[in-house]
């Protein structure tokens, strides 16, 4: 949220949606962000809302500080939406994610720089999906070929 306050000064027309069932929502003062184009949906998201929020976004930011797996990443990638992540090991080891779209974990200025670059970019995201599919297809064909010998 600190990064958004800095980013919003440079891009006052940009909007941010903070969505999901967060455990600390009762301790979070959403009124602080009234004039910063931030919308909060701090509840459990239906599948429809989840997909719609991603589909209508230019970018999804996952500022995780730790983790071992995230299905959100694969949903965003499959929908060809830009994704910014922290540089935690879970994301660094993900074949599909672009290290140029990662920010230094816990570094607000690093996040602002990446958000700024993505916001200004006209490019569609590239996620190595085609090469993964080609490789997977080759592995499966070889497996069946070897099994049917």
Coordinates of N, CA and C in Angstrom, one line a residue:
X1 N 0.8 -1.2 0.0 CA 0.0 0.0 0.0 C 0.9 1.3 0.0
X2 N 2.0 1.1 0.6 CA 3.0 2.3 0.6 C 3.5 2.5 -0.8
X3 N 3.7 1.5 -1.5 CA 4.2 1.6 -2.9 C 3.1 2.3 -3.8
X4 N 1.8 1.9 -3.5 CA 0.7 2.5 -4.3 C 0.6 4.0 -4.0
X5 N 0.9 4.5 -2.8 CA 0.8 5.9 -2.5 C 1.9 6.7 -3.3
X6 N 3.1 6.1 -3.5 CA 4.1 6.7 -4.3 C 3.7 6.6 -5.8
X7 N 3.3 5.5 -6.2 CA 2.9 5.3 -7.6 C 1.8 6.2 -8.0
X8 N 0.8 6.3 -7.2 CA -0.4 7.2 -7.5 C 0.0 8.6 -7.8
X9 N 1.0 9.1 -7.1 CA 1.5 10.5 -7.4 C 1.9 10.7 -8.8
X10 N 2.6 9.7 -9.4 CA 3.0 9.7 -10.8 C 1.9 9.4 -11.8
X11 N 1.0 8.6 -11.3 CA -0.1 8.1 -12.2 C -1.4 8.2 -11.5
X12 N -1.9 9.4 -11.4 CA -3.2 9.6 -10.6 C -4.4 9.0 -11.3
X13 N -4.3 8.7 -12.5 CA -5.5 8.0 -13.2 C -5.6 6.5 -13.0
X14 N -4.5 6.0 -12.5 CA -4.4 4.5 -12.3 C -5.3 4.1 -11.2
X15 N -5.8 2.9 -11.2 CA -6.7 2.4 -10.2 C -6.1 1.1 -9.6
X16 N -6.4 0.8 -8.4 CA -5.9 -0.4 -7.7 C -7.1 -1.1 -7.1
X17 N -7.2 -2.4 -7.3 CA -8.2 -3.2 -6.6 C -7.5 -4.1 -5.7
X18 N -7.8 -4.0 -4.4 CA -7.3 -5.0 -3.4 C -8.4 -5.9 -3.1
X19 N -8.2 -7.2 -3.5 CA -9.3 -8.1 -3.4 C -8.9 -9.4 -2.7
X20 N -9.8 -10.0 -1.9 CA -9.6 -11.2 -1.2 C -9.9 -11.1 0.2
X21 N -10.0 -12.3 0.8 CA -10.4 -12.4 2.2 C -9.1 -12.3 3.1
X22 N -8.8 -11.1 3.5 CA -7.6 -10.9 4.3 C -7.9 -11.0 5.8
X23 N -7.0 -11.7 6.5 CA -7.3 -11.9 7.9 C -7.2 -10.7 8.8
X24 N -6.6 -9.6 8.4 CA -6.4 -8.4 9.2 C -7.3 -7.3 8.7
X25 N -8.4 -7.6 8.0 CA -9.2 -6.5 7.4 C -9.8 -5.6 8.4
X26 N -10.1 -6.1 9.6 CA -10.7 -5.3 10.6 C -9.7 -4.3 11.2
X27 N -8.4 -4.6 11.0 CA -7.4 -3.7 11.5 C -6.9 -2.7 10.5
X28 N -7.4 -2.8 9.3 CA -6.9 -2.1 8.1 C -7.9 -0.9 7.9
X29 N -7.3 0.3 7.9 CA -8.1 1.6 7.7 C -8.1 1.9 6.2
X30 N -9.2 1.5 5.5 CA -9.4 1.7 4.1 C -9.6 3.2 3.8
X31 N -10.1 4.0 4.8 CA -10.3 5.4 4.6 C -9.1 6.2 4.3
X32 N -7.9 5.7 4.7 CA -6.7 6.4 4.3 C -6.5 6.5 2.8
X33 N -7.1 5.6 2.1 CA -6.9 5.5 0.6 C -8.0 6.1 -0.2
X34 N -8.9 6.8 0.4 CA -10.1 7.4 -0.2 C -9.8 8.1 -1.5
X35 N -8.7 8.9 -1.5 CA -8.4 9.8 -2.7 C -7.3 9.2 -3.5
X36 N -7.1 7.9 -3.5 CA -6.0 7.3 -4.2 C -6.4 6.3 -5.3
X37 N -7.7 6.3 -5.6 CA -8.3 5.4 -6.6 C -8.0 3.9 -6.3
X38 N -8.3 3.6 -5.0 CA -8.2 2.3 -4.5 C -9.6 1.7 -4.2
X39 N -9.9 0.6 -4.7 CA -11.2 -0.1 -4.4 C -10.8 -1.4 -3.6
X40 N -11.6 -1.6 -2.5 CA -11.3 -2.7 -1.7 C -12.5 -3.7 -1.7
X41 N -12.2 -5.0 -2.0 CA -13.2 -6.0 -1.9 C -12.6 -7.1 -0.9
X42 N -12.7 -6.8 0.4 CA -12.0 -7.6 1.4 C -12.9 -8.7 1.9
X43 N -13.4 -9.6 1.0 CA -14.2 -10.7 1.4 C -13.8 -11.9 0.5
X44 N -14.4 -13.0 0.9 CA -14.1 -14.2 0.0 C -14.6 -13.9 -1.4
X45 N -13.9 -14.3 -2.4 CA -14.2 -14.0 -3.8 C -14.9 -15.2 -4.4
X46 N -16.0 -15.0 -5.1 CA -16.6 -16.1 -5.8 C -15.6 -16.4 -7.0
X47 N -15.8 -17.6 -7.6 CA -15.0 -17.9 -8.8 C -15.2 -16.9 -9.9
X48 N -16.5 -16.4 -10.1 CA -16.8 -15.5 -11.1 C -16.1 -14.1 -10.8
X49 N -16.1 -13.7 -9.6 CA -15.4 -12.4 -9.2 C -13.9 -12.5 -9.4
X50 N -13.4 -13.6 -9.0 CA -11.9 -13.9 -9.1 C -11.5 -13.8 -10.6
X51 N -12.2 -14.5 -11.4 CA -11.8 -14.5 -12.9 C -12.1 -13.1 -13.5
X52 N -13.2 -12.5 -13.1 CA -13.5 -11.2 -13.7 C -12.5 -10.1 -13.3
X53 N -12.1 -10.1 -12.0 CA -11.1 -9.2 -11.5 C -9.8 -9.3 -12.3
X54 N -9.4 -10.5 -12.5 CA -8.1 -10.7 -13.2 C -8.3 -10.3 -14.7
X55 N -9.4 -10.8 -15.3 CA -9.6 -10.5 -16.7 C -9.7 -9.0 -17.1
X56 N -10.1 -8.2 -16.1 CA -10.3 -6.8 -16.4 C -9.1 -6.0 -15.9
X57 N -8.0 -6.6 -15.5 CA -6.9 -5.9 -15.0 C -5.8 -5.9 -16.0
X58 N -5.0 -4.8 -16.0 CA -3.8 -4.7 -16.8 C -2.7 -5.5 -16.2
X59 N -2.7 -5.6 -14.9 CA -1.7 -6.2 -14.1 C -2.2 -6.7 -12.8
X60 N -1.6 -7.8 -12.3 CA -1.9 -8.3 -11.0 C -0.5 -8.3 -10.2
X61 N -0.6 -7.8 -9.0 CA 0.6 -7.7 -8.2 C 0.5 -8.7 -7.1
X62 N 1.5 -9.5 -6.9 CA 1.5 -10.5 -5.8 C 2.7 -10.2 -4.9
X63 N 2.5 -9.3 -3.9 CA 3.6 -8.9 -3.0 C 3.9 -9.9 -1.9
X64 N 3.9 -11.2 -2.2 CA 4.1 -12.2 -1.2 C 5.4 -12.0 -0.5
X65 N 5.5 -12.2 0.8 CA 6.7 -12.2 1.5 C 7.3 -13.6 1.8
X66 N 6.4 -14.6 1.6 CA 6.8 -16.0 1.7 C 5.8 -16.8 1.0
X67 N 6.1 -18.0 0.7 CA 5.1 -18.9 0.1 C 5.8 -20.1 -0.5
X68 N 5.0 -21.1 -0.8 CA 5.5 -22.4 -1.4 C 4.8 -22.7 -2.7
X69 N 3.6 -22.1 -2.9 CA 2.8 -22.4 -4.1 C 1.7 -21.4 -4.2
X70 N 1.4 -21.0 -5.4 CA 0.2 -20.1 -5.6 C -0.5 -20.4 -6.9
X71 N -1.7 -20.8 -6.7 CA -2.6 -21.1 -7.9 C -2.9 -19.8 -8.6
X72 N -2.9 -18.7 -7.9 CA -3.2 -17.4 -8.5 C -2.2 -17.1 -9.7
X73 N -1.0 -17.4 -9.5 CA 0.0 -17.2 -10.6 C -0.4 -17.9 -11.9
X74 N -0.8 -19.1 -11.8 CA -1.2 -19.8 -13.0 C -2.5 -19.4 -13.6
X75 N -3.4 -18.9 -12.8 CA -4.6 -18.3 -13.4 C -4.3 -17.1 -14.1
X76 N -3.5 -16.2 -13.6 CA -3.1 -14.9 -14.2 C -2.3 -15.2 -15.5
X77 N -1.4 -16.1 -15.4 CA -0.6 -16.5 -16.6 C -1.5 -17.0 -17.7
X78 N -2.4 -17.9 -17.4 CA -3.2 -18.5 -18.4 C -4.2 -17.5 -19.0
X79 N -4.4 -16.4 -18.4 CA -5.3 -15.4 -18.9 C -4.5 -14.3 -19.6
X80 N -3.1 -14.5 -19.7 CA -2.2 -13.5 -20.4 C -2.3 -12.1 -19.8
X81 N -2.4 -12.0 -18.5 CA -2.4 -10.7 -17.8 C -1.0 -10.5 -17.2
X82 N -0.5 -9.3 -17.2 CA 0.8 -9.0 -16.6 C 0.8 -9.4 -15.1
X83 N 1.9 -9.9 -14.6 CA 2.0 -10.2 -13.2 C 3.3 -9.7 -12.7
X84 N 3.2 -9.0 -11.6 CA 4.4 -8.5 -10.8 C 4.4 -9.3 -9.5
X85 N 5.6 -9.8 -9.3 CA 5.8 -10.6 -8.0 C 7.0 -10.1 -7.3
X86 N 7.0 -10.5 -6.0 CA 8.2 -10.3 -5.2 C 9.2 -11.3 -5.6
X87 N 10.5 -11.2 -5.3 CA 11.5 -12.1 -5.7 C 11.8 -13.2 -4.7
X88 N 10.8 -13.7 -4.0 CA 10.9 -14.8 -3.1 C 11.2 -16.1 -3.9
X89 N 11.9 -17.0 -3.3 CA 12.3 -18.3 -4.0 C 11.1 -18.9 -4.8
X90 N 9.9 -18.9 -4.3 CA 8.8 -19.5 -4.9 C 8.6 -19.0 -6.3
X91 N 8.7 -17.6 -6.5 CA 8.6 -17.0 -7.7 C 9.8 -17.1 -8.6
X92 N 11.0 -17.0 -8.0 CA 12.2 -17.0 -8.7 C 12.4 -18.4 -9.5
X93 N 11.9 -19.4 -8.8 CA 12.0 -20.8 -9.4 C 10.9 -21.1 -10.4
X94 N 9.9 -20.2 -10.6 CA 8.8 -20.5 -11.5 C 9.2 -20.3 -12.9
X95 N 9.2 -21.3 -13.7 CA 9.6 -21.3 -15.1 C 8.9 -20.2 -15.9
X96 N 7.7 -19.9 -15.6 CA 6.8 -19.0 -16.4 C 7.1 -17.5 -16.1
X97 N 7.5 -17.2 -14.9 CA 7.6 -15.8 -14.5 C 8.9 -15.2 -15.1
X98 N 8.8 -13.9 -15.4 CA 9.9 -13.1 -15.9 C 10.5 -12.4 -14.8
X99 N 11.8 -12.6 -14.6 CA 12.6 -11.9 -13.5 C 12.5 -10.4 -13.6
X100 N 12.3 -9.9 -14.8 CA 12.2 -8.4 -15.0 C 10.9 -7.9 -14.4
X101 N 10.0 -8.7 -14.1 CA 8.7 -8.3 -13.5 C 8.7 -8.6 -12.0
X102 N 9.8 -8.8 -11.4 CA 9.9 -9.1 -10.0 C 10.6 -7.9 -9.3
X103 N 10.1 -7.6 -8.1 CA 10.7 -6.6 -7.3 C 11.4 -7.2 -6.0
X104 N 12.3 -6.5 -5.5 CA 13.0 -7.0 -4.3 C 12.0 -7.0 -3.1
X105 N 11.9 -8.2 -2.6 CA 11.0 -8.4 -1.5 C 11.2 -7.4 -0.4
X106 N 10.1 -6.7 0.0 CA 10.1 -5.8 1.1 C 10.6 -4.4 0.7
X107 N 11.0 -4.2 -0.6 CA 11.6 -2.9 -1.0 C 10.5 -2.1 -1.8
X108 N 9.9 -1.2 -1.2 CA 8.9 -0.4 -1.7 C 9.3 0.3 -3.0
X109 N 10.5 0.9 -3.0 CA 11.0 1.6 -4.2 C 11.1 0.6 -5.4
X110 N 11.6 -0.6 -5.1 CA 11.7 -1.6 -6.2 C 10.4 -1.9 -6.8
X111 N 9.4 -2.1 -5.9 CA 8.0 -2.3 -6.4 C 7.5 -1.2 -7.3
X112 N 7.7 0.0 -6.8 CA 7.2 1.2 -7.6 C 7.9 1.2 -9.0
X113 N 9.2 0.9 -9.1 CA 9.8 0.9 -10.4 C 9.2 -0.1 -11.3
X114 N 8.9 -1.3 -10.8 CA 8.4 -2.3 -11.7 C 6.9 -1.9 -12.1
X115 N 6.2 -1.4 -11.1 CA 4.8 -1.0 -11.4 C 4.8 0.1 -12.5
X116 N 5.7 1.0 -12.3 CA 5.8 2.1 -13.3 C 6.1 1.6 -14.7
X117 N 7.1 0.7 -14.8 CA 7.5 0.1 -16.1 C 6.3 -0.6 -16.7
X118 N 5.6 -1.4 -16.0 CA 4.4 -2.2 -16.5 C 3.3 -1.2 -16.9
X119 N 3.1 -0.2 -16.1 CA 2.0 0.7 -16.4 C 2.2 1.5 -17.7
X120 N 3.5 1.8 -18.0 CA 3.9 2.5 -19.2 C 4.0 1.6 -20.4
X121 N 4.1 0.3 -20.2 CA 4.4 -0.6 -21.3 C 3.1 -0.9 -22.1
X122 N 3.3 -1.0 -23.4 CA 2.2 -1.4 -24.3 C 2.2 -2.9 -24.7
X123 N 3.3 -3.5 -24.2 CA 3.5 -4.9 -24.6 C 2.6 -5.9 -23.8
X124 N 2.3 -7.0 -24.5 CA 1.6 -8.1 -23.8 C 2.6 -8.9 -23.1
X125 N 2.2 -9.6 -22.0 CA 3.1 -10.4 -21.3 C 3.6 -11.6 -22.1
X126 N 4.8 -12.1 -21.8 CA 5.3 -13.3 -22.4 C 5.6 -14.3 -21.3
X127 N 5.1 -15.5 -21.3 CA 5.3 -16.4 -20.2 C 5.9 -17.7 -20.5
X128 N 6.5 -17.9 -21.7 CA 7.1 -19.2 -22.0 C 6.1 -20.3 -22.1
X129 N 4.8 -20.0 -22.3 CA 3.8 -21.1 -22.3 C 3.9 -22.0 -23.5
X130 N 4.2 -21.3 -24.7 CA 4.3 -22.1 -25.9 C 5.5 -23.1 -25.8
X131 N 6.6 -22.6 -25.3 CA 7.8 -23.6 -25.3 C 7.5 -24.7 -24.2
X132 N 6.8 -24.3 -23.1 CA 6.4 -25.4 -22.2 C 5.5 -26.4 -22.8
X133 N 4.5 -25.9 -23.5 CA 3.6 -26.8 -24.2 C 4.3 -27.7 -25.2
X134 N 5.2 -27.1 -26.0 CA 5.9 -27.9 -27.0 C 6.8 -29.0 -26.3
X135 N 7.4 -28.6 -25.2 CA 8.3 -29.5 -24.5 C 7.4 -30.6 -23.8
X136 N 6.3 -30.2 -23.2 CA 5.4 -31.2 -22.6 C 4.9 -32.2 -23.6
X137 N 4.5 -31.6 -24.8 CA 3.9 -32.5 -25.9 C 5.0 -33.5 -26.3
X138 N 6.3 -33.0 -26.4 CA 7.3 -33.9 -26.8 C 7.6 -35.0 -25.8
X139 N 7.5 -34.7 -24.5 CA 7.7 -35.7 -23.5 C 6.6 -36.7 -23.5
X140 N 5.4 -36.3 -23.7 CA 4.2 -37.2 -23.7 C 4.3 -38.1 -24.9
X141 N 4.6 -37.5 -26.1 CA 4.7 -38.4 -27.3 C 5.8 -39.4 -27.1
X142 N 7.0 -39.0 -26.5 CA 8.1 -40.0 -26.3 C 7.6 -41.0 -25.3
X143 N 6.9 -40.6 -24.3 CA 6.4 -41.6 -23.3 C 5.5 -42.6 -23.9
X144 N 4.6 -42.2 -24.7 CA 3.7 -43.2 -25.4 C 4.4 -44.0 -26.4
X145 N 5.3 -43.4 -27.1 CA 6.1 -44.1 -28.1 C 6.9 -45.3 -27.4
X146 N 7.5 -44.9 -26.2 CA 8.3 -45.9 -25.5 C 7.4 -47.0 -24.9
X147 N 6.2 -46.6 -24.4 CA 5.3 -47.6 -23.8 C 4.7 -48.5 -24.9
X148 N 4.5 -48.1 -26.1 CA 3.9 -48.9 -27.2 C 4.9 -49.7 -27.9
X149 N 6.2 -49.6 -27.6 CA 7.2 -50.4 -28.3 C 7.0 -51.9 -28.0

